[in-house]
GROMACS .gro file of C-alpha atoms in nm:
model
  400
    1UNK     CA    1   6.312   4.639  -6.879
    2UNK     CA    2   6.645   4.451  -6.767
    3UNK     CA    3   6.689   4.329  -6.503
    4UNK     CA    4   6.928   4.433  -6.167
    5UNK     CA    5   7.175   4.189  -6.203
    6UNK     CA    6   7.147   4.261  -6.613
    7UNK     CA    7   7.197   4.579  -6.629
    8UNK     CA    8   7.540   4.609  -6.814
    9UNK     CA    9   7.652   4.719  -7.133
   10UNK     CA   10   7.346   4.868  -7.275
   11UNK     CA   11   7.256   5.059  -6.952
   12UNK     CA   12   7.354   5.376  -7.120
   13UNK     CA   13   7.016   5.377  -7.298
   14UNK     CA   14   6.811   5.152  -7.104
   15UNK     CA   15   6.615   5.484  -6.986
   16UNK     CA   16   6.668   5.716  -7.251
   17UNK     CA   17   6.363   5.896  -7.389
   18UNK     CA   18   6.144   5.684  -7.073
   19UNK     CA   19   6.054   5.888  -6.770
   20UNK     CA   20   6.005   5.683  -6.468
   21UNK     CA   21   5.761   5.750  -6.195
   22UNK     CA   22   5.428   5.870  -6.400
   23UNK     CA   23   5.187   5.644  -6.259
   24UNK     CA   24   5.397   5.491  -5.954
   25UNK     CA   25   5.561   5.696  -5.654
   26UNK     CA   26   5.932   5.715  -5.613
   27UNK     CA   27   5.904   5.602  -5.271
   28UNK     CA   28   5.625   5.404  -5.036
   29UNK     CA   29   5.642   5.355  -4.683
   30UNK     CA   30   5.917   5.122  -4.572
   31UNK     CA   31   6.152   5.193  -4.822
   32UNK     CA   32   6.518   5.192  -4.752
   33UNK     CA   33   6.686   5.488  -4.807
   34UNK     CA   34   7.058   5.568  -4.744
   35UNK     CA   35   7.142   5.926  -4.600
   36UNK     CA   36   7.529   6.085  -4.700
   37UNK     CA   37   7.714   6.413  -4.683
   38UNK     CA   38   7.895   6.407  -5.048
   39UNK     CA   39   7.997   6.793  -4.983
   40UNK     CA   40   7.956   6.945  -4.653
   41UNK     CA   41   7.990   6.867  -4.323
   42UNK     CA   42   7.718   6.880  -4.082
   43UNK     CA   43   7.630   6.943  -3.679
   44UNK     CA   44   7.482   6.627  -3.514
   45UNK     CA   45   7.167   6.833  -3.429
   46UNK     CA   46   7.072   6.914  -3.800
   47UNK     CA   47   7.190   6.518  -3.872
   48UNK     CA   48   6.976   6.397  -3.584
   49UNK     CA   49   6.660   6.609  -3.747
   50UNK     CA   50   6.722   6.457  -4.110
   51UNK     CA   51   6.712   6.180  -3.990
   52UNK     CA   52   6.414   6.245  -3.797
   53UNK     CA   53   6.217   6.396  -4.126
   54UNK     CA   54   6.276   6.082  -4.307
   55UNK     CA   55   6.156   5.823  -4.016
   56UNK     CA   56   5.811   6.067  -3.959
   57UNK     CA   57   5.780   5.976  -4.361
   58UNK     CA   58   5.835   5.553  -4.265
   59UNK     CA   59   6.133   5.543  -4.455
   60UNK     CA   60   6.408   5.295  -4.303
   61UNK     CA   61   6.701   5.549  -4.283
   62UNK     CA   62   7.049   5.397  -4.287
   63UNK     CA   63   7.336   5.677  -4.244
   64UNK     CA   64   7.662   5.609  -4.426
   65UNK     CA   65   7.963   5.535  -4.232
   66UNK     CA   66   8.153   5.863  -4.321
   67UNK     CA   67   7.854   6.162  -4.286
   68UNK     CA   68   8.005   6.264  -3.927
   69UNK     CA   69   8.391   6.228  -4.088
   70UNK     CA   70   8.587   6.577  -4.091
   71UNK     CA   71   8.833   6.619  -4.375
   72UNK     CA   72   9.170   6.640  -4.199
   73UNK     CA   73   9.280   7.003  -4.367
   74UNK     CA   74   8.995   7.092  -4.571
   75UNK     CA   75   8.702   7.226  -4.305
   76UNK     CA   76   8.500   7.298  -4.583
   77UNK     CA   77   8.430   6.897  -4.638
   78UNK     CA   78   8.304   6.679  -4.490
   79UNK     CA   79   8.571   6.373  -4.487
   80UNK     CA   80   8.790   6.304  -4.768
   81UNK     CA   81   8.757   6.243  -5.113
   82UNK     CA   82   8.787   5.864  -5.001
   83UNK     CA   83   8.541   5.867  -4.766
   84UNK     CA   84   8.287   6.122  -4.938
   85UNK     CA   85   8.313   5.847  -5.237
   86UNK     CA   86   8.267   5.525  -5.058
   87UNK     CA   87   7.935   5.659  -4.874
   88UNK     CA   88   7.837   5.742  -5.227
   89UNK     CA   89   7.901   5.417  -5.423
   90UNK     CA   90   7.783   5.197  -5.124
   91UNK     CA   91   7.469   5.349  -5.095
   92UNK     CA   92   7.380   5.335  -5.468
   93UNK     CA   93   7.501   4.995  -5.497
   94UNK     CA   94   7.288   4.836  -5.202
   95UNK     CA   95   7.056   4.615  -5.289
   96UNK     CA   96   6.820   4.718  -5.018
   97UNK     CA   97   6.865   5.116  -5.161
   98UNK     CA   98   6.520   5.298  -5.292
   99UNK     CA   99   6.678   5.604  -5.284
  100UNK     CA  100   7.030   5.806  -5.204
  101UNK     CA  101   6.958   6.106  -5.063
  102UNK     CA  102   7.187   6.395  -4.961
  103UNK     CA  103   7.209   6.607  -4.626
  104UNK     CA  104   7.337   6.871  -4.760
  105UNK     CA  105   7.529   7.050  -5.019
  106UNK     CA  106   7.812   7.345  -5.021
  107UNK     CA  107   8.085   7.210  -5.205
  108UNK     CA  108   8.299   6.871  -5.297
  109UNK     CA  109   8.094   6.699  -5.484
  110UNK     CA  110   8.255   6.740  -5.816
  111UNK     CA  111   8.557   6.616  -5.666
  112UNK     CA  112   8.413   6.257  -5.631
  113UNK     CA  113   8.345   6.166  -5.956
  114UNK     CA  114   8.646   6.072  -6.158
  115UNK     CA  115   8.707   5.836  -5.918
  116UNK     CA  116   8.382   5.666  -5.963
  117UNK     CA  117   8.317   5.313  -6.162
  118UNK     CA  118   8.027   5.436  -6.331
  119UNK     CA  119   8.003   5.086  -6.515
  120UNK     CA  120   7.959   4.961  -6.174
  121UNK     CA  121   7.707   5.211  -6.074
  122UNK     CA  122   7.463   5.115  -6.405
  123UNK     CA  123   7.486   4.786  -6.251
  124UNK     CA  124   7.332   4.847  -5.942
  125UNK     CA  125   7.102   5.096  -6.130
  126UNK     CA  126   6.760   4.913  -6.065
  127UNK     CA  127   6.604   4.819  -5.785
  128UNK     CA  128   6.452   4.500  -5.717
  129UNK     CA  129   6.136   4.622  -5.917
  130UNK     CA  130   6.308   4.715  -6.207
  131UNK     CA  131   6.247   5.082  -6.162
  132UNK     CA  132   6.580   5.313  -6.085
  133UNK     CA  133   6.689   5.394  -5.767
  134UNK     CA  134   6.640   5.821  -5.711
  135UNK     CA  135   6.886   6.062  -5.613
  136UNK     CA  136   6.773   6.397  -5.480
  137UNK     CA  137   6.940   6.660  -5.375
  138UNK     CA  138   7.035   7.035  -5.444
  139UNK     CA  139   7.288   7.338  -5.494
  140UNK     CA  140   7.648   7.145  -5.502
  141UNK     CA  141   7.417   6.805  -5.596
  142UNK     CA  142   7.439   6.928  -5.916
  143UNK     CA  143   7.753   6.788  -5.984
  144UNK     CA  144   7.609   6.418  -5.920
  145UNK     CA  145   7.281   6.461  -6.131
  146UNK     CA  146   7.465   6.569  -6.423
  147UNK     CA  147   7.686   6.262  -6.403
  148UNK     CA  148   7.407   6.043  -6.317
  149UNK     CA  149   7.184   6.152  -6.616
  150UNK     CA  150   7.554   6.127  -6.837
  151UNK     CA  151   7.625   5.790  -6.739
  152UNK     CA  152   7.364   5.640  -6.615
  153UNK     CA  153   7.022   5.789  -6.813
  154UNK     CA  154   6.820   5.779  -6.448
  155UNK     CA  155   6.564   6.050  -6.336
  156UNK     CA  156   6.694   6.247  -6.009
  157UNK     CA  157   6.495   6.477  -5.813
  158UNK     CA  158   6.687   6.839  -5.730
  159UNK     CA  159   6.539   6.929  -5.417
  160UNK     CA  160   6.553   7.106  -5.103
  161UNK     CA  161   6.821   6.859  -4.887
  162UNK     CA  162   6.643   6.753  -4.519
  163UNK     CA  163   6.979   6.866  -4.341
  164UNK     CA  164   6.946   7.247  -4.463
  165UNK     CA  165   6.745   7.539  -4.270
  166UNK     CA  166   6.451   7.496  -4.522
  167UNK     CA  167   6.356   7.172  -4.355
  168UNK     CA  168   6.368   7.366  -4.062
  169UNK     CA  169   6.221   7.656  -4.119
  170UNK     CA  170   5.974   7.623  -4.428
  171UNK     CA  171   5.630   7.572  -4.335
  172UNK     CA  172   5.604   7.415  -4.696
  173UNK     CA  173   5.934   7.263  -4.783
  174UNK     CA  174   5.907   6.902  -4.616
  175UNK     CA  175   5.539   6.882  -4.752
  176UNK     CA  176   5.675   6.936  -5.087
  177UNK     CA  177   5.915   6.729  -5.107
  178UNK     CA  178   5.727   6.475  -4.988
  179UNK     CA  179   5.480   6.468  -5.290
  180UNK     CA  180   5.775   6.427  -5.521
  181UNK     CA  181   5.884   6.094  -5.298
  182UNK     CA  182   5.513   5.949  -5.253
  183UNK     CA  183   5.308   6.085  -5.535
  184UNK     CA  184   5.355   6.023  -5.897
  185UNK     CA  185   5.484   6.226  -6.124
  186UNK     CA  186   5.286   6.187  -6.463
  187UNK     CA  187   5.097   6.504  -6.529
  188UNK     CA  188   5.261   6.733  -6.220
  189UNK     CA  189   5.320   7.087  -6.223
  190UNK     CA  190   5.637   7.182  -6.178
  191UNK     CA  191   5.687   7.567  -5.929
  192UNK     CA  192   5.506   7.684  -5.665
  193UNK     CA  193   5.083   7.643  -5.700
  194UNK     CA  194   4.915   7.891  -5.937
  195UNK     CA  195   4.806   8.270  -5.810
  196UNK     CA  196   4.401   8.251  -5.893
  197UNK     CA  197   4.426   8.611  -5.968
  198UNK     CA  198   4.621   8.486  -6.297
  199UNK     CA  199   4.472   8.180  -6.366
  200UNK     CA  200   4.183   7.968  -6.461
  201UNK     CA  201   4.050   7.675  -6.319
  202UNK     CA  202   4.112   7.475  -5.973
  203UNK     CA  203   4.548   7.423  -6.021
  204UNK     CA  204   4.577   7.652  -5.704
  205UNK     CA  205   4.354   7.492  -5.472
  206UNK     CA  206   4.529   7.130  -5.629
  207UNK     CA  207   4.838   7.282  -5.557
  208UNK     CA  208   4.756   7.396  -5.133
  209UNK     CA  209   4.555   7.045  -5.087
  210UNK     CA  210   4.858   6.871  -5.236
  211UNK     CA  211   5.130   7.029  -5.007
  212UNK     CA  212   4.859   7.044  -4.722
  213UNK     CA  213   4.790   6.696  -4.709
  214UNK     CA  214   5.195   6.632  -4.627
  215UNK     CA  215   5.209   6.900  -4.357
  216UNK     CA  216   5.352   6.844  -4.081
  217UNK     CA  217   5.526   7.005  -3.793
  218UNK     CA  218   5.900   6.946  -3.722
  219UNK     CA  219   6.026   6.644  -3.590
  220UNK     CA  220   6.333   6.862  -3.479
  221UNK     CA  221   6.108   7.043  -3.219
  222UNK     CA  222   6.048   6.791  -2.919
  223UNK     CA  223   5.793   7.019  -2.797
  224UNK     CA  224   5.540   6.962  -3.082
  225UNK     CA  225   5.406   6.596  -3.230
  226UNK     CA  226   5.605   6.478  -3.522
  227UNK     CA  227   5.296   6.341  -3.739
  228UNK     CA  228   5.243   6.263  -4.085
  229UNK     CA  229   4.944   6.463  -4.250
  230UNK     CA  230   4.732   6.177  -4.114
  231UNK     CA  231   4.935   5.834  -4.143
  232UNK     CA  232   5.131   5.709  -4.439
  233UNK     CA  233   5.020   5.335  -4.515
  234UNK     CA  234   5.182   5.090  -4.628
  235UNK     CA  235   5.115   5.155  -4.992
  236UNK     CA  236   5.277   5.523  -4.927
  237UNK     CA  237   4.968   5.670  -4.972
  238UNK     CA  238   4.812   5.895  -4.681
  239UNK     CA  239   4.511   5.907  -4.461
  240UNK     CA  240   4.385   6.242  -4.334
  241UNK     CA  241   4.298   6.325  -3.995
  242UNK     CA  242   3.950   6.532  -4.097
  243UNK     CA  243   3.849   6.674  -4.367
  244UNK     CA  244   4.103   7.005  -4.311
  245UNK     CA  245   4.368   6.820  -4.234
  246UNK     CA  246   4.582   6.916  -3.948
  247UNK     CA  247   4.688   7.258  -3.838
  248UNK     CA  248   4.991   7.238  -4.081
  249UNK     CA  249   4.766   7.218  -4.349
  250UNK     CA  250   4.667   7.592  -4.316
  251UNK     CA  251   5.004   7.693  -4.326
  252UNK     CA  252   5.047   7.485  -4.644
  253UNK     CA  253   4.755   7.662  -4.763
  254UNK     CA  254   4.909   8.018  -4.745
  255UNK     CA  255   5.252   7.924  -4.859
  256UNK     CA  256   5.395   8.090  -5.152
  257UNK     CA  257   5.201   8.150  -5.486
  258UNK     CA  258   5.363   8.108  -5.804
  259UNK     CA  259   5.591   8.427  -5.953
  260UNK     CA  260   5.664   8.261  -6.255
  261UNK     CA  261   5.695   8.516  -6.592
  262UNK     CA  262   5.767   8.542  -6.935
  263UNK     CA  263   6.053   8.677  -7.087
  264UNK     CA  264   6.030   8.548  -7.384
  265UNK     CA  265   5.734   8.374  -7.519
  266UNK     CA  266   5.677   7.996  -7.668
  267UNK     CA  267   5.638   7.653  -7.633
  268UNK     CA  268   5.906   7.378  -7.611
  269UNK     CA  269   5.873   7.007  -7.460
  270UNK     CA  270   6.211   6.843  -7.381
  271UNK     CA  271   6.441   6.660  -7.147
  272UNK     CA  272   6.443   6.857  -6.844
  273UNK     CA  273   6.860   6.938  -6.761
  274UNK     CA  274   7.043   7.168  -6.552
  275UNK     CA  275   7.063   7.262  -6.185
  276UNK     CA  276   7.307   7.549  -6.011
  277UNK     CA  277   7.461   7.785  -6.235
  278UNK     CA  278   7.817   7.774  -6.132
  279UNK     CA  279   7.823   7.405  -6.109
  280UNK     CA  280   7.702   7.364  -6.449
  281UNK     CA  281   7.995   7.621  -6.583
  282UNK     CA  282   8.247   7.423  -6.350
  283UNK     CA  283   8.170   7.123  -6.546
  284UNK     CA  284   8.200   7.281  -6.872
  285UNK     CA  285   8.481   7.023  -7.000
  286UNK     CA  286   8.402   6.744  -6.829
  287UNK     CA  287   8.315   6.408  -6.943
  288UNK     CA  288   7.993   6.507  -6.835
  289UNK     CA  289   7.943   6.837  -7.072
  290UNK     CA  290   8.169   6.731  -7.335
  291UNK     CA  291   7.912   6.621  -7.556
  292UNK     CA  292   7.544   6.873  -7.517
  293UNK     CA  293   7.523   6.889  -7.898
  294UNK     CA  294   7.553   6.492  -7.882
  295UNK     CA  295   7.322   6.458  -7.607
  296UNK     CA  296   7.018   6.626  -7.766
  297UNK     CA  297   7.049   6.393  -8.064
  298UNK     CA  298   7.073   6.102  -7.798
  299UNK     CA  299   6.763   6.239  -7.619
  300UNK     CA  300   6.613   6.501  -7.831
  301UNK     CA  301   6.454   6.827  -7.719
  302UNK     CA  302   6.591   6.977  -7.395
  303UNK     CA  303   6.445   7.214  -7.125
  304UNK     CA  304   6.741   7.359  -6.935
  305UNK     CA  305   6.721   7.516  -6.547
  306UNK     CA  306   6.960   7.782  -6.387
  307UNK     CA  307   6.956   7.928  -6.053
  308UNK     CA  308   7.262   8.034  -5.827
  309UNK     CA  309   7.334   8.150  -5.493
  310UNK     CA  310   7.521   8.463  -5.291
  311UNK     CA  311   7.655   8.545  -5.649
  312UNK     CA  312   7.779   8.932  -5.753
  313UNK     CA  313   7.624   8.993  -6.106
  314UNK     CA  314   7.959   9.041  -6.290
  315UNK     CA  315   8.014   8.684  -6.105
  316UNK     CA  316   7.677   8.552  -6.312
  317UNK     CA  317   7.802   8.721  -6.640
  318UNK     CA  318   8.103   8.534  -6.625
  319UNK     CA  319   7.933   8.247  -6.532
  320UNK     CA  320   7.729   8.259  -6.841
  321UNK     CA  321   7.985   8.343  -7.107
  322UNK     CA  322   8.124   8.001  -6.969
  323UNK     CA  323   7.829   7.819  -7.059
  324UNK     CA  324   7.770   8.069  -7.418
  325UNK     CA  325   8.130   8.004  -7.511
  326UNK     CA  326   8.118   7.612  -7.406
  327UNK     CA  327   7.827   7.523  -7.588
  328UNK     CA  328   7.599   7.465  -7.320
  329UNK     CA  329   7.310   7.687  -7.461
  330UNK     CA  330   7.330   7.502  -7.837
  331UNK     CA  331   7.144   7.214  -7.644
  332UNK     CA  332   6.840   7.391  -7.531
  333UNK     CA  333   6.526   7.411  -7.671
  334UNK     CA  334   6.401   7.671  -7.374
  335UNK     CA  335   6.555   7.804  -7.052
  336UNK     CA  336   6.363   7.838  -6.701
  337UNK     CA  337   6.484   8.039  -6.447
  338UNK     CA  338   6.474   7.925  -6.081
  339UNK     CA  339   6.583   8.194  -5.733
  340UNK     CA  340   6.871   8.375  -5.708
  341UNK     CA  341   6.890   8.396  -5.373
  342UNK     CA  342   7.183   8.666  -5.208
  343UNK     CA  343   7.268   8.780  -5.549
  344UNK     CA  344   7.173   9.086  -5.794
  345UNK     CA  345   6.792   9.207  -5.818
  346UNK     CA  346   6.565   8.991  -5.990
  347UNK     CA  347   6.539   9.236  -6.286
  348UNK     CA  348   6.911   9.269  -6.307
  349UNK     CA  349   7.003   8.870  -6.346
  350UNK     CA  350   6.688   8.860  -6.601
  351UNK     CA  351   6.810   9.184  -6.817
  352UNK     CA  352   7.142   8.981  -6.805
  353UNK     CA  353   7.022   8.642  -6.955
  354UNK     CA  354   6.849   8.850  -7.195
  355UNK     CA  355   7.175   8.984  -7.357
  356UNK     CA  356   7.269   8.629  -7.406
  357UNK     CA  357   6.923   8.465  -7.525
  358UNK     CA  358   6.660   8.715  -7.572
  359UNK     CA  359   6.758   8.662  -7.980
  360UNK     CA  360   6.808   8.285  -7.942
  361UNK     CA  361   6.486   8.204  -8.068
  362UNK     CA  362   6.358   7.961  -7.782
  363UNK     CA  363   6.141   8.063  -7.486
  364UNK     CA  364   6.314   8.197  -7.177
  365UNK     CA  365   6.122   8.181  -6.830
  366UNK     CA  366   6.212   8.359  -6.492
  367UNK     CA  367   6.104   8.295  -6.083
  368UNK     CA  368   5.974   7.928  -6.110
  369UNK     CA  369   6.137   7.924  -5.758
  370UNK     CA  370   6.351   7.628  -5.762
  371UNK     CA  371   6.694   7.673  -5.585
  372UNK     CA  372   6.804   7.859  -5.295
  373UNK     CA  373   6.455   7.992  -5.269
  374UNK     CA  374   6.370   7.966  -4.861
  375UNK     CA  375   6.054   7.794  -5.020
  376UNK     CA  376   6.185   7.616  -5.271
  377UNK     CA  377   5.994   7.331  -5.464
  378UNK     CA  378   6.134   7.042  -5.611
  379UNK     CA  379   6.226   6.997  -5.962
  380UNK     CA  380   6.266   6.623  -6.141
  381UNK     CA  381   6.544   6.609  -6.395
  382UNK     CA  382   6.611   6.369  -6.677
  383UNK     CA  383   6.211   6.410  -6.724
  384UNK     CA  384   6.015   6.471  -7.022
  385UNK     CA  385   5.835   6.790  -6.955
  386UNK     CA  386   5.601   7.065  -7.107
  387UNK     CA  387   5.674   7.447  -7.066
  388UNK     CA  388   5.427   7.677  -7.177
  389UNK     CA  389   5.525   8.051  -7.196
  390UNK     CA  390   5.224   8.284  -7.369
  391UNK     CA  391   5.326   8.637  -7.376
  392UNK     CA  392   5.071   8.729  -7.195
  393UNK     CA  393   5.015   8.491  -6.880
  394UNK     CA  394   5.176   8.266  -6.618
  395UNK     CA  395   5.377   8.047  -6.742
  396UNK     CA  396   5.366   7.695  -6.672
  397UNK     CA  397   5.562   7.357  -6.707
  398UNK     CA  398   5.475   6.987  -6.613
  399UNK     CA  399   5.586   6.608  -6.660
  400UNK     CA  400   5.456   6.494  -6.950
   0.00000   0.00000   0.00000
C-alpha cells in the first residue's frame, strides 16, 4: 500500500475493490481524533458531552477551531462556509488524525465541497500505518461520504453522531458505535441483533454480548460513573468487570431486536453506497453522482441504503423519481431500507419503493434500522458486503 506522503495521483484507486478494517479495529485507545460541526450548530452542553463520550472511549479529542462559530445570517449553520471548510480539511489533513468525526448533522454540508482540494485530501488519506483515516457520521453526513468514497475510494462509517439525543438517550447507541470504532469489521452483521424467534443459531446472544460489553452510562450525567464496559487497554480491546458485565450491559441486552423483512427476495454482494434519501437526490448532478453507471464498472456490484427523516410521502415520491429519472437506481444490484423516522407509515414508504423497484429484478429489503431510528446502528460504507433476502425469513447482510 503507498505510503502517506505517496499518496498522489493514483489515490483514486488505491482502495478500490479493498475493504479496510476486517481483521484490525478502526480505532484503539489513544487515538487522535478531531471533533467538527460541518452542518449544524450546537449548545456547549451537548458539545461538552461529545466530547465527554469520546474521552470515556481513551480517544485524544481535539475540537476544531470553528465548532462553537455561528454563521452571521444563516442560524441554521454553524459558521460559514469558510469556517465549516477549514475545520474539515484541517482535521483530515493532520498527521496526528485517526479519525474525523462529526457532532452533528442538519444541514450545510453539501455546501462545503466544491470548495474542497480533494487532490489534497487523497494526500493526507493514510495514516501513519498505511490504513485510511475514518469518517463517521450521519443524516446531512451524507453529503461528505459520497464525496469521500467519489474522490477518495476510503471506507466511512454512517453512524449515530455523539452530539445528537441518541447519545443521550439510547441505552444502546454509544455501545454500538463503539464496536464499529474498536472491533473489526470482517465478518459483522450489519442491523440490529437477530429476534431468536426467527432465527437459528447463537447471532442474537453475539449480537447483546457485543453491544453489552461497550455499555456504559452517560458521561453527560455527573451523577452516575462514566466507565467503559470494564477498561479499554491500550490495544483498544476491553476488559470486563465480571462475568455480566456492568449494569449497562442488561440494558444492552434488551435493546431492540432486528425488524428487518423482505420485500423482494434474493441475493446480491456489492459495494455498500448510499445514506439519507434527500441528500442522495440533492446530489443527483454533482460531480459526485455524475457517473453511477461508471462507478459500478470501477467497483462492480453495489448494495445501495435509503432512509429519510420528518418527510411527507408525496415529499419521498418526489424524492425518488429524482433518483429513478437520474440514474441512481441503474447502479444497484439490491436496495436496503433503513427508518423513516417522522414520516409516512412503514407500509406506506415500502408500497411506494415498490412502484419503483418491485419489477427491477434485484432484491429490495425494508427496517434494517439505520438512520433516524432513536436506536439506530451503524452502517460502514464503501464496504464489500453480503445481503441475503429468502422469501421466507429475516433477512440479513454482513462485511464480507
Amino acid at each position: 500500500m503507498d505510503s502517506p506522503t505517496s499518496y498522489g495521483s493514483g489515490a483514486a484507486n488505491t482502495f478500490a475493490g479493498v475493504t479496510p478494517y476486517l481483521d484490525t479495529a478502526p480505532l484503539q485507545a489513544g487515538d487522535t481524533v478531531r471533533l467538527i460541526a460541518p452542518s449544524e450548530p450546537t449548545d456547549e452542553k451537548s458539545l461538552q458531552r461529545a466530547i465527554a463520550q469520546l474521552e470515556s472511549w481513551r480517544l485524544r479529542v481535539v475540537v476544531g477551531d470553528n465548532v462553537r462559530a455561528r454563521h452571521p445570517h444563516v442560524n441554521y449553520l454553524a459558521g460559514t462556509d469558510e469556517q465549516r471548510r477549514h475545520d474539515l480539511v484541517d482535521a483530515w489533513c493532520d498527521p496526528d488524525t485517526s479519525a474525523v468525526i462529526a457532532l452533528r448533522g442538519g444541514f450545510g454540508a453539501m455546501r462545503l465541497l466544491d470548495g474542497i482540494d480533494f487532490a489534497l485530501m487523497r494526500r493526507h488519506a493514510l495514516r501513519a500505518d498505511g490504513r485510511p483515516k475514518l469518517l463517521t457520521g450521519s443524516s446531512d453526513i451524507t453529503a461528505l461520504h459520497q464525496a469521500w468514497h467519489h474522490h477518495l475510494s476510503v471506507a466511512t462509517l454512517f453512524c449515530p453522531m455523539v452530539g445528537n439525543d441518541p447519545f443521550k438517550n439510547s441505552t444502546v447507541v454509544p455501545a454500538e458505535v463503539a464496536t464499529w470504532l474498536f472491533e473489526p469489521w470482517g465478518g459483522r452483521e450489519l442491523g440490529f441483533p437477530a429476534d431468536t424467534a426467527h432465527c437459528t443459531g447463537s447471532s442474537a446472544a453475539a449480537g447483546r454480548l457485543r453491544w453489552s460489553k461497550w455499555s456504559e452510562d452517560s458521561p453527560g450525567d455527573q451523577s452516575k460513573t462514566s466507565t467503559q464496559a470494564g477498561a479499554i487497554t491500550q490495544d483498544g480491546a476491553t476488559t470486563r468487570a465480571g462475568a455480566t458485565g456492568h449494569a449497562g450491559a442488561s440494558a444492552a441486552a434488551s435493546g431492540p431486536l432486528s425488524r428487518a423483512r423482505t420485500l423482494v427476495p434474493g441475493t446480491a454482494k456489492g459495494r455498500l453506497g448510499g445514506g439519507n434519501l434527500s441528500l442522495v437526490a440533492a446530489a443527483i448532478g454533482s460531480p459526485e453522482l455524475a457517473g453511477v453507471r461508471e462507478d459500478r464498472e470501477r467497483y462492480g456490484p453495489s448494495i445501495l441504503m435509503l432512509e429519510d427523516v420528518d418527510e411527507e410521502l408525496y415529499r419521498l415520491d418526489n424524492l425518488l423519481v429524482q433518483l429513478v429519472r437520474g440514474g441512481w437506481f441503474a447502479s444497484a444490484d439490491a436496495v436496503v431500507l433503513g427508518s423513516w423516522q417522522d414520516c409516512a407509515q412503514v407500509d406506506e414508504v415500502e408500497e411506494l419503493f415498490m412502484d419503483y423497484l418491485g419489477e427491477a429484478g434485484i432484491p429490495v429489503v425494508s427496517e434494517m434500522g439505520f438512520g433516524h431510528d432513536p436506536d439506530a446502528p451503524s452502517t460502514p460504507l464503501g464496504v464489500d458486503v453480503t445481503l441475503e433476502a429468502p422469501a421466507n425469513g429475516r433477512p440479513r447482510m454482513w462485511v464480507e
